[in-house]
Coordinates of N, CA and C in Angstrom, one line a residue:
M1 N -4.8 11.7 -1.9 CA -5.2 11.2 -3.2 C -4.3 10.0 -3.5
I2 N -4.9 8.9 -4.1 CA -4.2 7.7 -4.3 C -4.0 7.7 -5.8
D3 N -2.7 7.6 -6.2 CA -2.2 7.6 -7.6 C -2.2 6.1 -8.1
W4 N -2.5 5.1 -7.4 CA -2.5 3.8 -7.8 C -3.9 3.2 -7.8
T5 N -4.0 2.1 -8.7 CA -5.2 1.4 -8.6 C -5.1 0.1 -8.3
E6 N -6.2 -0.7 -8.1 CA -6.2 -2.0 -7.7 C -5.8 -2.8 -9.1
T7 N -6.1 -2.3 -10.1 CA -5.8 -3.0 -11.4 C -4.2 -3.1 -11.5
E8 N -3.5 -2.0 -11.1 CA -2.1 -1.9 -11.3 C -1.4 -2.9 -10.2
L9 N -2.0 -2.9 -9.1 CA -1.5 -3.7 -8.0 C -1.7 -5.3 -8.4
S10 N -2.9 -5.5 -8.9 CA -3.1 -6.9 -9.4 C -2.1 -7.3 -10.4
A11 N -1.8 -6.5 -11.4 CA -0.9 -6.8 -12.4 C 0.5 -6.9 -11.8
L12 N 0.9 -6.1 -11.0 CA 2.2 -6.2 -10.3 C 2.4 -7.6 -9.5
R13 N 1.3 -7.9 -8.8 CA 1.4 -9.2 -8.0 C 1.4 -10.4 -9.0
R14 N 0.6 -10.3 -10.1 CA 0.7 -11.4 -11.1 C 2.1 -11.6 -11.7
A15 N 2.7 -10.5 -12.0 CA 4.1 -10.5 -12.6 C 5.2 -11.1 -11.6
Y16 N 5.0 -10.6 -10.4 CA 5.8 -11.1 -9.4 C 5.7 -12.5 -9.2
A17 N 4.4 -13.1 -9.1 CA 4.3 -14.5 -9.0 C 4.7 -15.4 -10.1
S18 N 4.7 -14.7 -11.3 CA 5.2 -15.5 -12.4 C 6.7 -15.3 -12.6
G19 N 7.3 -14.5 -11.9 CA 8.8 -14.4 -12.0 C 9.3 -13.5 -13.1
T20 N 8.3 -12.6 -13.6 CA 8.8 -11.6 -14.6 C 8.9 -10.3 -14.1
T21 N 9.6 -9.4 -14.8 CA 9.8 -8.1 -14.3 C 9.1 -7.0 -15.1
R22 N 8.4 -7.5 -16.2 CA 7.7 -6.6 -17.1 C 6.3 -6.7 -16.7
V23 N 5.7 -5.4 -16.5 CA 4.2 -5.4 -16.0 C 3.4 -4.6 -17.1
S24 N 2.4 -5.1 -17.4 CA 1.4 -4.4 -18.3 C 0.0 -4.3 -17.7
Y25 N -0.6 -3.2 -17.8 CA -1.9 -2.9 -17.3 C -2.3 -1.6 -17.9
D26 N -3.7 -1.6 -18.2 CA -4.4 -0.3 -18.7 C -3.5 0.3 -19.9
G27 N -3.0 -0.5 -20.8 CA -2.4 0.0 -22.0 C -0.9 0.5 -21.7
K28 N -0.4 0.3 -20.5 CA 0.8 0.8 -20.2 C 1.7 -0.5 -19.8
S29 N 3.1 -0.3 -20.0 CA 3.9 -1.3 -19.7 C 5.2 -0.8 -19.0
V30 N 5.6 -1.5 -17.9 CA 6.8 -1.0 -17.1 C 7.7 -2.1 -16.9
D31 N 9.0 -1.9 -17.1 CA 10.0 -2.9 -16.9 C 10.7 -2.6 -15.6
Y32 N 10.7 -3.5 -14.6 CA 11.5 -3.3 -13.4 C 12.7 -3.9 -13.4
G33 N 13.7 -3.4 -12.8 CA 15.1 -3.9 -12.8 C 15.3 -5.2 -12.2
S34 N 14.5 -5.5 -11.2 CA 14.7 -6.9 -10.6 C 13.4 -7.2 -9.8
A35 N 13.3 -8.3 -9.4 CA 12.2 -8.8 -8.5 C 12.1 -8.0 -7.3
E36 N 13.2 -7.6 -6.6 CA 13.2 -6.9 -5.5 C 12.6 -5.5 -5.7
D37 N 12.9 -4.8 -6.9 CA 12.2 -3.5 -7.3 C 10.7 -3.7 -7.5
L38 N 10.3 -4.8 -8.0 CA 8.9 -5.1 -8.3 C 8.2 -5.2 -6.9
L39 N 8.8 -6.0 -6.0 CA 8.3 -6.3 -4.7 C 8.1 -4.9 -3.9
A40 N 9.1 -4.1 -4.0 CA 9.2 -2.8 -3.3 C 8.0 -2.0 -3.8
R41 N 7.7 -2.0 -5.0 CA 6.7 -1.3 -5.7 C 5.3 -1.7 -5.1
I42 N 5.2 -3.1 -5.1 CA 3.9 -3.7 -4.5 C 3.6 -3.3 -3.1
R43 N 4.7 -3.3 -2.3 CA 4.6 -3.0 -0.9 C 4.4 -1.5 -0.7
T44 N 4.9 -0.6 -1.6 CA 4.7 0.8 -1.5 C 3.1 1.0 -1.6
I45 N 2.5 0.4 -2.7 CA 1.3 0.6 -3.1 C 0.3 0.0 -2.0
E46 N 0.6 -1.1 -1.5 CA -0.2 -1.8 -0.5 C -0.2 -0.8 0.8
R47 N 0.9 -0.2 1.0 CA 0.9 0.7 2.4 C 0.1 1.9 1.9
A48 N 0.1 2.5 0.8 CA -0.5 3.8 0.5 C -2.1 3.3 0.5
I49 N -2.5 2.2 -0.1 CA -3.9 1.9 0.0 C -4.5 1.6 1.3
A50 N -3.6 0.9 2.1 CA -4.0 0.6 3.5 C -4.2 1.9 4.4
G51 N -3.2 2.9 4.0 CA -3.2 4.1 4.8 C -4.4 5.0 4.5
F52 N -5.0 4.8 3.3 CA -6.2 5.6 3.1 C -7.5 4.9 3.5
S53 N -7.5 3.6 3.7 CA -8.6 2.9 4.1 C -8.7 2.6 5.5
R54 N -7.7 2.8 6.2 CA -7.6 2.5 7.6 C -8.3 3.6 8.4
P55 N -9.1 3.5 9.4 CA -9.7 4.6 10.1 C -8.7 5.2 10.9
L56 N -8.8 6.5 11.2 CA -7.9 7.3 12.0 C -8.1 6.9 13.5
P57 N -7.0 6.8 14.2 CA -7.1 6.5 15.6 C -7.8 7.6 16.4
V58 N -8.5 7.3 17.4 CA -9.2 8.2 18.2 C -8.5 8.4 19.6
A59 N -8.2 9.6 19.8 CA -7.4 10.0 21.1 C -8.4 10.6 22.1
G60 N -8.2 10.2 23.3 CA -9.1 10.7 24.4 C -8.3 11.1 25.6
L61 N -8.9 11.7 26.6 CA -8.4 12.1 27.7 C -9.1 11.4 28.9
A62 N -8.4 10.7 29.7 CA -9.1 10.0 30.8 C -9.0 10.7 32.0
G63 N -10.1 10.7 32.8 CA -10.2 11.4 33.9 C -10.7 10.5 35.1
F64 N -10.3 10.9 36.4 CA -10.8 10.2 37.5 C -11.0 11.0 38.7
S65 N -11.7 10.5 39.7 CA -11.9 11.2 41.0 C -11.8 10.3 42.1
R66 N -11.1 10.7 43.1 CA -10.9 9.9 44.3 C -12.0 10.0 45.2
G67 N -13.0 10.8 44.9 CA -14.2 10.9 45.7 C -14.1 11.7 47.1
D68 N -12.9 11.9 47.5 CA -12.8 12.6 48.8 C -12.4 14.2 48.6
R69 N -12.3 14.6 47.4 CA -11.9 16.1 47.1 C -12.9 16.8 46.5

């Protein structure tokens, strides 16, 4: 389950781009201690969203035959 939304991520990116550490979205406001804290939150959400949208890897077992056995 994803606890974050694209709305939150967009608000975080806008705040980071404008140089502020106060983020408001969906009637909520959050103050981050620094730009680094804000960027860390952005990266966390991006990884979580990417992890849920990325297809799972497929594992297989290769086989071969030499033909003489």
